[in-house]
PDB file of C-alpha atoms in Angstrom:
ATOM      1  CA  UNK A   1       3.447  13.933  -9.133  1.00  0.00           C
ATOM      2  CA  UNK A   2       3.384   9.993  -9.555  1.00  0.00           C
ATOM      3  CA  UNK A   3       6.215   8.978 -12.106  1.00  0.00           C
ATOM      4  CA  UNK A   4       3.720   6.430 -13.175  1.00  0.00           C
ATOM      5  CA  UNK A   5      -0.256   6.633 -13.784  1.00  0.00           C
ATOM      6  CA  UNK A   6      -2.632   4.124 -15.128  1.00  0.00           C
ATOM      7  CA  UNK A   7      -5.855   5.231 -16.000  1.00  0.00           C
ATOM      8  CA  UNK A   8      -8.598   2.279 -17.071  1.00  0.00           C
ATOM      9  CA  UNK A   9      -6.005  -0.075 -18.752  1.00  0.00           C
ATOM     10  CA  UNK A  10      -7.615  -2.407 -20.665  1.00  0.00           C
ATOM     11  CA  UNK A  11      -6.539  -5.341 -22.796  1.00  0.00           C
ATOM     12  CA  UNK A  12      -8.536  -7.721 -25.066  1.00  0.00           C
ATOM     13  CA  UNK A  13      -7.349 -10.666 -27.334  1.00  0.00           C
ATOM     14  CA  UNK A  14     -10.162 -11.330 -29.311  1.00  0.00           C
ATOM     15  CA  UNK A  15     -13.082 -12.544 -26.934  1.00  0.00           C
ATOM     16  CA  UNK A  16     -10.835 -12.337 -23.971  1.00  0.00           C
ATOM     17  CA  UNK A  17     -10.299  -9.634 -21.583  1.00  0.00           C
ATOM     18  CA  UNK A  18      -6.892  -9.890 -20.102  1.00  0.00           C
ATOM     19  CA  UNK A  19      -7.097  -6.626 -18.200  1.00  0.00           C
ATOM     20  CA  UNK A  20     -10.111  -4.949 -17.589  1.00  0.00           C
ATOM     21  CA  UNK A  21     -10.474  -1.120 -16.240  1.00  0.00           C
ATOM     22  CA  UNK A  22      -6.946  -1.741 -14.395  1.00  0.00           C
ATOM     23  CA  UNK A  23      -5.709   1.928 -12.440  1.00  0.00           C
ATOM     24  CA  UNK A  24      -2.521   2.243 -10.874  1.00  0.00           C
ATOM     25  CA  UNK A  25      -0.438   4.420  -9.206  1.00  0.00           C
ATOM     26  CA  UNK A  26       3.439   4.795  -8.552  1.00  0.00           C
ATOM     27  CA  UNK A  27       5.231   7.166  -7.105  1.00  0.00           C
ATOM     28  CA  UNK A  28       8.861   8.547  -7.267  1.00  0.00           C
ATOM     29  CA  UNK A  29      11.465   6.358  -6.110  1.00  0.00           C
ATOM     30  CA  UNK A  30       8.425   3.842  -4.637  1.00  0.00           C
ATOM     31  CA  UNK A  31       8.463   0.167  -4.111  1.00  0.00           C
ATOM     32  CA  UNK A  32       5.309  -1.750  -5.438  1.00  0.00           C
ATOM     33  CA  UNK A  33       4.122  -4.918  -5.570  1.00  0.00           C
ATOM     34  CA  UNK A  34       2.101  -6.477  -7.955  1.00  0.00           C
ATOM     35  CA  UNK A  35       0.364  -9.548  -6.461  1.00  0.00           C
ATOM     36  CA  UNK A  36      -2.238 -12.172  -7.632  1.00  0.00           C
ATOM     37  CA  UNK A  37      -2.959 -16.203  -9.052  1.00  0.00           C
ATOM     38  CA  UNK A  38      -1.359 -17.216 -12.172  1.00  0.00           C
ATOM     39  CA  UNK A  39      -3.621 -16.001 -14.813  1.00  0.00           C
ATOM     40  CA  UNK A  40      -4.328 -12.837 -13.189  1.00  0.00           C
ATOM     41  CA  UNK A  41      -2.971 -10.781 -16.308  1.00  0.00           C
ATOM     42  CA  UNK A  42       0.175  -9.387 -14.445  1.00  0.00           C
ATOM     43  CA  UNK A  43       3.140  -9.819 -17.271  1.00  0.00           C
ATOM     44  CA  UNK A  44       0.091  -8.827 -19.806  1.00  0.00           C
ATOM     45  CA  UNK A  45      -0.248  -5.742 -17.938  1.00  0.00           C
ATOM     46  CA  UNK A  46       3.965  -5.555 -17.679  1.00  0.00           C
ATOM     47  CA  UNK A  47       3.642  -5.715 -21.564  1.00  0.00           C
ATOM     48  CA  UNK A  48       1.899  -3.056 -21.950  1.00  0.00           C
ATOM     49  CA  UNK A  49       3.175  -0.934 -19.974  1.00  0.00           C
ATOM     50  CA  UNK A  50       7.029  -1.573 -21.562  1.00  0.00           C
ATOM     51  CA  UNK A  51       5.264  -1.427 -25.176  1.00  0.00           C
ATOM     52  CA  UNK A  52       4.976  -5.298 -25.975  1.00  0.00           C
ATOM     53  CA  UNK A  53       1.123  -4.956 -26.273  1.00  0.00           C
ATOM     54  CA  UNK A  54      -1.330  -1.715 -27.420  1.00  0.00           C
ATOM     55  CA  UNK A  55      -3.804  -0.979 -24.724  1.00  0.00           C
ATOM     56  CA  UNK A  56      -7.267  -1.733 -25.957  1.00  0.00           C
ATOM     57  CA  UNK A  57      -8.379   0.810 -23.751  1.00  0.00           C
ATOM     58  CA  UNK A  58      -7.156   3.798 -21.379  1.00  0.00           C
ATOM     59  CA  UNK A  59      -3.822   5.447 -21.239  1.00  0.00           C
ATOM     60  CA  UNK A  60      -0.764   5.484 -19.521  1.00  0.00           C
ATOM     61  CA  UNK A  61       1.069   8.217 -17.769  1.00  0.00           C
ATOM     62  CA  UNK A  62       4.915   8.154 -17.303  1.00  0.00           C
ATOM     63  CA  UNK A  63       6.420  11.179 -15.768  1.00  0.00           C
ATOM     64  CA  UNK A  64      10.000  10.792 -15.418  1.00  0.00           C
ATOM     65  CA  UNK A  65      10.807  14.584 -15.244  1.00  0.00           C
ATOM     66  CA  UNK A  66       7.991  15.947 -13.797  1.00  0.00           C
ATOM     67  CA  UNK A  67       6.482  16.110 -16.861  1.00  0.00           C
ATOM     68  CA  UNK A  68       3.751  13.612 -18.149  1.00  0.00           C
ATOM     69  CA  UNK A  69       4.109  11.576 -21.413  1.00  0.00           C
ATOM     70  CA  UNK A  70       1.694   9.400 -22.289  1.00  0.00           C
ATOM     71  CA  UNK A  71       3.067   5.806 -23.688  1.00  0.00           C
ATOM     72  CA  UNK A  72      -0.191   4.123 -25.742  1.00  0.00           C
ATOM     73  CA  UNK A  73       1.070   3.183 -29.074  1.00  0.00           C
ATOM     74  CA  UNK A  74       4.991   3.414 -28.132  1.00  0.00           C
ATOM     75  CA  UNK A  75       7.421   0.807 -29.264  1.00  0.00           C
ATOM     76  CA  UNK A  76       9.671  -1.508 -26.768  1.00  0.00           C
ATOM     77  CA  UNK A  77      12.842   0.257 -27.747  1.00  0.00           C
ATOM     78  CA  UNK A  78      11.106   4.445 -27.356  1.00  0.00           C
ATOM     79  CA  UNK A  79       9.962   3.602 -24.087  1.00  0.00           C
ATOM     80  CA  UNK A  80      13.330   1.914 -22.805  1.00  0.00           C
ATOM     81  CA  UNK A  81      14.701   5.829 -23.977  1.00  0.00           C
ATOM     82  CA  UNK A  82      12.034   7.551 -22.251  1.00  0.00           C
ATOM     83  CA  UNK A  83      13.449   5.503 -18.606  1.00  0.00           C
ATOM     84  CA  UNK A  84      11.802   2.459 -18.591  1.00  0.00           C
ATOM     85  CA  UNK A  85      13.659  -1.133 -17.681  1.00  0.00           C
ATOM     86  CA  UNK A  86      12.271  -4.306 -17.717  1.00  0.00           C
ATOM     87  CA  UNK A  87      12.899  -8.144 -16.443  1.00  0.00           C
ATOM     88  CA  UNK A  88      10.889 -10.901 -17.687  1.00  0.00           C
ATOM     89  CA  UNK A  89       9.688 -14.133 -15.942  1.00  0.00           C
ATOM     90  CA  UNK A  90      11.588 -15.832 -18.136  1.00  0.00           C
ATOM     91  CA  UNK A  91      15.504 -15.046 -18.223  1.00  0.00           C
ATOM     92  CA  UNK A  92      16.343 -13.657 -21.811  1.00  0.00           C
ATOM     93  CA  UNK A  93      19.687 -12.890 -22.084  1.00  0.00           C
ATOM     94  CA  UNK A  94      22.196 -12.797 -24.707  1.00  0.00           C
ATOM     95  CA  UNK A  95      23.212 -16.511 -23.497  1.00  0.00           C
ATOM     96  CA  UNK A  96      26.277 -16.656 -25.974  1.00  0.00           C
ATOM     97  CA  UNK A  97      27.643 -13.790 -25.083  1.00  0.00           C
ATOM     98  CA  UNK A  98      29.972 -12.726 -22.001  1.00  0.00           C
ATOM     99  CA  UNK A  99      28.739 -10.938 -18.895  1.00  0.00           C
ATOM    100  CA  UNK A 100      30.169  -8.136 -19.613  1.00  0.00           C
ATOM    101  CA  UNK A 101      28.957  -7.688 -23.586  1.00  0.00           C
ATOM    102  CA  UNK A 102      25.108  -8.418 -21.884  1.00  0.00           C
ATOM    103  CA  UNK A 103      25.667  -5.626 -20.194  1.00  0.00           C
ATOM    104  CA  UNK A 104      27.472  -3.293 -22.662  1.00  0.00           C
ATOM    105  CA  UNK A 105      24.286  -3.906 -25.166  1.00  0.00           C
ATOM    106  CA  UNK A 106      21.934  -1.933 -22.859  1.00  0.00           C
ATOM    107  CA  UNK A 107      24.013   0.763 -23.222  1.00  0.00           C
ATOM    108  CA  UNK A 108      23.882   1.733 -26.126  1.00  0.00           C
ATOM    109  CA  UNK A 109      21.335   3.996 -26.156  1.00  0.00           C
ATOM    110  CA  UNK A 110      23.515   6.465 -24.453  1.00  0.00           C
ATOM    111  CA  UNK A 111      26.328   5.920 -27.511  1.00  0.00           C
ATOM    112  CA  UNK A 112      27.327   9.352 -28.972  1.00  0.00           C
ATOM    113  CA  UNK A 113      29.848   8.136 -31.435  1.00  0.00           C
ATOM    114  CA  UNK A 114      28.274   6.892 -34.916  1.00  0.00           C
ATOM    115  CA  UNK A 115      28.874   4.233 -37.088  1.00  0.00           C
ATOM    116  CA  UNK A 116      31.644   6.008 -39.192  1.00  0.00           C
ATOM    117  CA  UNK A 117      33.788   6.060 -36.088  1.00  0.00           C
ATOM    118  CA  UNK A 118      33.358   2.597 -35.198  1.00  0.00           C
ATOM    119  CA  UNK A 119      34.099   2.298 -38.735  1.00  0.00           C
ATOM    120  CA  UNK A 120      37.475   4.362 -38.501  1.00  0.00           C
ATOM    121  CA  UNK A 121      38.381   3.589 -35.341  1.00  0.00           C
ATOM    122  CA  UNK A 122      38.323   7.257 -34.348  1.00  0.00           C
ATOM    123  CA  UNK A 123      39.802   8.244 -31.086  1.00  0.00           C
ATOM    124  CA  UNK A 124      35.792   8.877 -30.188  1.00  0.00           C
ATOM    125  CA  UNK A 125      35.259   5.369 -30.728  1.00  0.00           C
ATOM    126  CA  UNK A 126      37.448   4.194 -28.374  1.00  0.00           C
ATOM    127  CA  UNK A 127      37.364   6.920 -25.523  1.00  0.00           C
ATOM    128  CA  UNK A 128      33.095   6.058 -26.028  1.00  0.00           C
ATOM    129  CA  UNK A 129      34.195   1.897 -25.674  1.00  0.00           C
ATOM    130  CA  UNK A 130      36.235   2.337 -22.751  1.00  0.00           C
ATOM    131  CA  UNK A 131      33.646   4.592 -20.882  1.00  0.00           C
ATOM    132  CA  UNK A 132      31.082   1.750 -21.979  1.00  0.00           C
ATOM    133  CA  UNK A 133      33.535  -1.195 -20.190  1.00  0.00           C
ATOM    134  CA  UNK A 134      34.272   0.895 -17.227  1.00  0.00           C
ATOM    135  CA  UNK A 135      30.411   1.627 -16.435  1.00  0.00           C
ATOM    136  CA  UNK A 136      29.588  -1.929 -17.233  1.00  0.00           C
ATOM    137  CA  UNK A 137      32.151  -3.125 -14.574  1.00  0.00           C
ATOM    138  CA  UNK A 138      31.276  -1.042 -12.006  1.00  0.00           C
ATOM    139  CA  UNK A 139      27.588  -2.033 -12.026  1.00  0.00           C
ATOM    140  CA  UNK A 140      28.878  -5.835 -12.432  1.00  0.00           C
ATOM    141  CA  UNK A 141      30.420  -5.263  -9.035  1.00  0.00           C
ATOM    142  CA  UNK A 142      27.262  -4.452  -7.257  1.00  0.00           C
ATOM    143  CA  UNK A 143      26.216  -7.226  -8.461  1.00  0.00           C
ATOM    144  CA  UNK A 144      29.437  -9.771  -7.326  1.00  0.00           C
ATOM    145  CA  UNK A 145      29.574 -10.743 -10.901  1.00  0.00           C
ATOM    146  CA  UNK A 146      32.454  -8.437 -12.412  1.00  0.00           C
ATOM    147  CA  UNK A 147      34.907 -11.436 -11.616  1.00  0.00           C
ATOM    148  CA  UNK A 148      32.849 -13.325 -14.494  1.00  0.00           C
ATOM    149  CA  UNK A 149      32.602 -10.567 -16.869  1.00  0.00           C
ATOM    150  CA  UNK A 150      33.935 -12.565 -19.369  1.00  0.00           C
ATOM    151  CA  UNK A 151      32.266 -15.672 -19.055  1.00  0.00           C
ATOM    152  CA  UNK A 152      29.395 -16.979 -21.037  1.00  0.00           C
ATOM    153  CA  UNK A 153      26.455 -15.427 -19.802  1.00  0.00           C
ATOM    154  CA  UNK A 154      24.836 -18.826 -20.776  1.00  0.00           C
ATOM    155  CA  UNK A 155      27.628 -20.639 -18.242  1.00  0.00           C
ATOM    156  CA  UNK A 156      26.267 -18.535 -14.998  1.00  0.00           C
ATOM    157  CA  UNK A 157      24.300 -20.466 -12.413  1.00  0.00           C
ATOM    158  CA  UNK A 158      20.715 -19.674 -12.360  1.00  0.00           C
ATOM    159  CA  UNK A 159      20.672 -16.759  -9.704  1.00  0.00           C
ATOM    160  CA  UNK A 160      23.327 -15.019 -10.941  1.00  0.00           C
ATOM    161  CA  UNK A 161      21.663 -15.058 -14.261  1.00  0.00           C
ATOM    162  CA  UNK A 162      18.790 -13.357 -12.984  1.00  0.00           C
ATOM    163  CA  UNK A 163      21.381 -10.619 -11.376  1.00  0.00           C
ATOM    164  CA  UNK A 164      22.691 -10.411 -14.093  1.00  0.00           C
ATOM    165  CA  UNK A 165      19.673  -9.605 -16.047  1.00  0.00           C
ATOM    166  CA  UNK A 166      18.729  -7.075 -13.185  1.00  0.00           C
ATOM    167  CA  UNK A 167      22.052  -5.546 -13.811  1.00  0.00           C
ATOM    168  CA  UNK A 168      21.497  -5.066 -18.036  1.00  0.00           C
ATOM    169  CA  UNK A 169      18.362  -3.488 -17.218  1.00  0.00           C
ATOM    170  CA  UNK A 170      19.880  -1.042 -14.910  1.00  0.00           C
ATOM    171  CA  UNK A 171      22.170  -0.479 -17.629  1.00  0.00           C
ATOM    172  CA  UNK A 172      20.075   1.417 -19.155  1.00  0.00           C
ATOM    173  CA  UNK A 173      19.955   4.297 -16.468  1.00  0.00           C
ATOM    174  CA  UNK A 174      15.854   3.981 -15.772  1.00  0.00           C
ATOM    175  CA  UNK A 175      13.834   5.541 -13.771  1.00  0.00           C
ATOM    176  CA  UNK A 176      11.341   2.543 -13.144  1.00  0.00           C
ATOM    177  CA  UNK A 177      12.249  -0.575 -12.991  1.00  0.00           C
ATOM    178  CA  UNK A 178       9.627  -3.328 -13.433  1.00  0.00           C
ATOM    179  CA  UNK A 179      11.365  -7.107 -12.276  1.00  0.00           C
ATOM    180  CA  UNK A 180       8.503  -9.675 -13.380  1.00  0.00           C
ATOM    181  CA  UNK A 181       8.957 -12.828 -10.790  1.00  0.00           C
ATOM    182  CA  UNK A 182      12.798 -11.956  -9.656  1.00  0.00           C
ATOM    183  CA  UNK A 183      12.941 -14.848  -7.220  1.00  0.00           C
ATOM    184  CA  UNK A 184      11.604 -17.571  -9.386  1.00  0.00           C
ATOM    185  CA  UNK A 185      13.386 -20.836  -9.040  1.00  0.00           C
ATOM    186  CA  UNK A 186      15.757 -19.632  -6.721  1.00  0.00           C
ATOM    187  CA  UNK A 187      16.471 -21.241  -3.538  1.00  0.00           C
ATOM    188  CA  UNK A 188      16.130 -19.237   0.409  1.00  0.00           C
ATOM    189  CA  UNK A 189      19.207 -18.171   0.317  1.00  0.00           C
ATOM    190  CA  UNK A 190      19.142 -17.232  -3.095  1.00  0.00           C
ATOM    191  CA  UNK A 191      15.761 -15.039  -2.307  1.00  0.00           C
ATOM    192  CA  UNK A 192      17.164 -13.487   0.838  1.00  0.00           C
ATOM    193  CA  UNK A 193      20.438 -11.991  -0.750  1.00  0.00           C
ATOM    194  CA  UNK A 194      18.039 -10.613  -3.948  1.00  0.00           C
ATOM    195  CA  UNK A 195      15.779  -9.068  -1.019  1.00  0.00           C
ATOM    196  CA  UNK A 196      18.622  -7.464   0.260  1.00  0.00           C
ATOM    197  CA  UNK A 197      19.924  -6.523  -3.520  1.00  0.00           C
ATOM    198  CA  UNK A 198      16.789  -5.211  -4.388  1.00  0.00           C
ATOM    199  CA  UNK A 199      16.836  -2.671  -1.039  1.00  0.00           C
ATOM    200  CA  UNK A 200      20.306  -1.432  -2.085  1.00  0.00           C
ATOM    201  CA  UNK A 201      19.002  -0.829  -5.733  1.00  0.00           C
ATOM    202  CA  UNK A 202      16.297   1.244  -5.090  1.00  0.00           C
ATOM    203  CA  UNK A 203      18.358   3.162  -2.422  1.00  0.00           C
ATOM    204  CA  UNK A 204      21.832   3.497  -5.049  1.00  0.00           C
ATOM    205  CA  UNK A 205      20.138   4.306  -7.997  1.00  0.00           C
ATOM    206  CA  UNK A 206      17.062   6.134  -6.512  1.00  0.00           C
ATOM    207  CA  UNK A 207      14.355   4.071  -8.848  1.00  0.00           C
ATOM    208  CA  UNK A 208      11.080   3.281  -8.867  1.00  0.00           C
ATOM    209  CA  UNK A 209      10.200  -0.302  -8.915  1.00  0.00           C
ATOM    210  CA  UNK A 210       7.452  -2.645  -9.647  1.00  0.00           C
ATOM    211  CA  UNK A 211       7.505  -6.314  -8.744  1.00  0.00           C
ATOM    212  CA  UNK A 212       5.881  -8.983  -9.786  1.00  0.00           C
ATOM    213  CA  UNK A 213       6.251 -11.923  -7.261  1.00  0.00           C
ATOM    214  CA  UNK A 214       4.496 -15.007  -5.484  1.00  0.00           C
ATOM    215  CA  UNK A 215       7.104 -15.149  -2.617  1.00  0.00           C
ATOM    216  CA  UNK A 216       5.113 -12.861  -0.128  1.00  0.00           C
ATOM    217  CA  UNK A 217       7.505 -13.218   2.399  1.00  0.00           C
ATOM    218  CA  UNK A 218       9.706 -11.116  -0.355  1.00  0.00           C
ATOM    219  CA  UNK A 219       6.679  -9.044  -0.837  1.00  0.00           C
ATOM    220  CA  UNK A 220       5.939  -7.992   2.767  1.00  0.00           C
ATOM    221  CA  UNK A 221       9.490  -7.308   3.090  1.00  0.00           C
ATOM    222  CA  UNK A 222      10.273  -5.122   0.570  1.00  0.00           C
ATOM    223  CA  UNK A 223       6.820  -3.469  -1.098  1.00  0.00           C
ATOM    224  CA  UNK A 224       5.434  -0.189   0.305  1.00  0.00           C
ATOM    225  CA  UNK A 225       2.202  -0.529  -1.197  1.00  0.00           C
ATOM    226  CA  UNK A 226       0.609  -3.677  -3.365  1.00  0.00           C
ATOM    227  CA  UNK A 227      -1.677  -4.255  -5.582  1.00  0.00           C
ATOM    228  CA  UNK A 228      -3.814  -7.652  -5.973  1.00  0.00           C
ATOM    229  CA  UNK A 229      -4.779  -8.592  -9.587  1.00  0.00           C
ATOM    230  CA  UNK A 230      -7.469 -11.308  -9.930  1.00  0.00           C
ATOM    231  CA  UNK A 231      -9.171 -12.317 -13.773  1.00  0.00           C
ATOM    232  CA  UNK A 232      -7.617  -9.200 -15.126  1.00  0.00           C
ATOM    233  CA  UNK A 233      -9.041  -6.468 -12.410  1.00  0.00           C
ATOM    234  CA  UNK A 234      -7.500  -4.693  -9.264  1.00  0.00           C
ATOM    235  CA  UNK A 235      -9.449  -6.746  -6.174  1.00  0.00           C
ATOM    236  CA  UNK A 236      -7.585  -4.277  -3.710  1.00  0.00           C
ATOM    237  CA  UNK A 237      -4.146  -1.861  -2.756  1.00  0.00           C
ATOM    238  CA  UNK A 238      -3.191  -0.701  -0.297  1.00  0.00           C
ATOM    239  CA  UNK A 239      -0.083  -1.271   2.203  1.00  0.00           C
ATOM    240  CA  UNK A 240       1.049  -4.837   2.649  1.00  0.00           C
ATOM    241  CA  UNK A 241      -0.406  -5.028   6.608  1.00  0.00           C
ATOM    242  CA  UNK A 242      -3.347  -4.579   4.702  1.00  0.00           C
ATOM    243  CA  UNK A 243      -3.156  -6.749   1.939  1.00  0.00           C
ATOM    244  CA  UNK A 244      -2.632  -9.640   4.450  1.00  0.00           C
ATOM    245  CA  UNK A 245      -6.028  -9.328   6.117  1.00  0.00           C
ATOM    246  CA  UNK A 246      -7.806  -8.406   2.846  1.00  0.00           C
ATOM    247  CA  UNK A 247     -10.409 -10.976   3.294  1.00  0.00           C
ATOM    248  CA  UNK A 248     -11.161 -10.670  -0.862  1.00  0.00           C
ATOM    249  CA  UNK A 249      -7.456 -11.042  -1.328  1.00  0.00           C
ATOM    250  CA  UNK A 250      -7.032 -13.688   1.287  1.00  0.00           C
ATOM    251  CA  UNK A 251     -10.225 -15.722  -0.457  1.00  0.00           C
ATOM    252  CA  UNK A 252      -8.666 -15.063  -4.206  1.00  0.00           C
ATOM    253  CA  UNK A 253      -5.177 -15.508  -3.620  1.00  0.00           C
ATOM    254  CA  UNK A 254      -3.410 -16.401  -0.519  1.00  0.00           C
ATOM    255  CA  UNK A 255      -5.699 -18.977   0.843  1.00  0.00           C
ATOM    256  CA  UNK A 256      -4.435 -17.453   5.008  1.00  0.00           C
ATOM    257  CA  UNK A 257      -3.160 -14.530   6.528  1.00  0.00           C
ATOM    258  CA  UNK A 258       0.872 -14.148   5.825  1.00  0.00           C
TER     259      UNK A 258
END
């Protein structure tokens, strides 16, 4: 069973039509990437499938334990619960707070301990804190960034920032992952070692992803299948040997064979 189905998404704002008829398909612990120009309606399509937008049309099928819940109409925060985890094109983190506390936030939808605990300092409170800090610095350490927990997450350099918001979204223990540009603004080397990153998270934490990304030498490297968006619509999927000599996708989008 796919852990993710998309049946006819659509999206309008007013006269426009974002996303039009969109289907999609990912499977357990699969790799996809999500492909097409600027415009295309790839984050609109990312926001609806995290809860940011209502689907004008169609449904959406998420299947995280074998068993299919459809997501039209859930908020952000109910389908983070369900197993869903996000990045967003544009880093949003908690920039005046440390590392560490960025990544302690995701977390707390897992918190067992209520608020009259934290209140009187029960002995729940803390055993639940110091499970929280211990978790938070292991996954900071896949990351090479538990040496700056307590830094500013505001202070980081640019790439680790974007680890680092990889890492709070992991955070929340999903089962799909969707990264929305990962490598944007970052340099070759930068891209290479979040190539390699992204490998190791799919393999350590046995996720699904879906990527949104105009590097396509990151794409070809890491996607098992792809799908190319163009004004709103799947043009083609299919594997990424494929997608290269799509001549539709090759016309719309990558202007030559990569």
């Amino acid at each position: 069973m796919n852990i993710l189905t998309v049946k006819n998404l659509t999206k309008n704002f007013g006269g426009l039509c974002a996303n039009s008829n969109v289907n999609l398909e990912v499977r357990p612990q699969e790799l996809v990437g999500l492909i097409g120009p600027n415009g295309a309606g790839k984050t609109t399509l990312f926001n609806m499938l995290t809860g940011v937008y209502e689907p004008s049309e169609g449904e959406i099928l998420f299947a995280p334990n074998g068993k299919e819940i459809k997501l039209n109409g859930r908020k952000p925060y109910k389908v983070t619960k369900l197993g869903i985890a996000r990045t967003f094109q544009n880093i949003r983190l908690f920039t005046s707070l440390s590392v560490i506390d960025n990544v302690k936030i995701a977390m707390n939808k897992d918190v067992k301990s209520g608020v009259i605990s934290s209140i009187l300092r029960l002995p729940s409170h803390y055993k639940e804190e110091a499970r929280m800090e211990r978790e938070a610095m292991e996954l900071l350490a896949i990351f090479h960034l538990d040496e700056k927990a307590d830094e500013l997450a505001g202070n980081l350099p640019y790439g680790e920032q974007r680890r680092l918001e990889i890492a709070r979204a992991l955070a929340t223990k999903p089962k799909l992952l969707f990264l929305d540009e990962p490598a944007a603004g970052m340099n070759p080397q930068e891209t290479a070692e979040l190539t390699a990153l992204i490998k190791e998270i799919k393999q350590r934490f046995q996720v699904s992803i879906v990527l949104i990304e105009h590097d396509m030498s990151l794409v070809m490297k890491l996607c098992e299948r792809i799908y190319v968006l163009d004004y709103g619509k799947v043009i083609a999927s299919g594997l990424p040997e494929e997608i290269r000599t799509n001549k539709r996708v090759i016309e719309a989008y990558l202007g030559e064979e990569v």
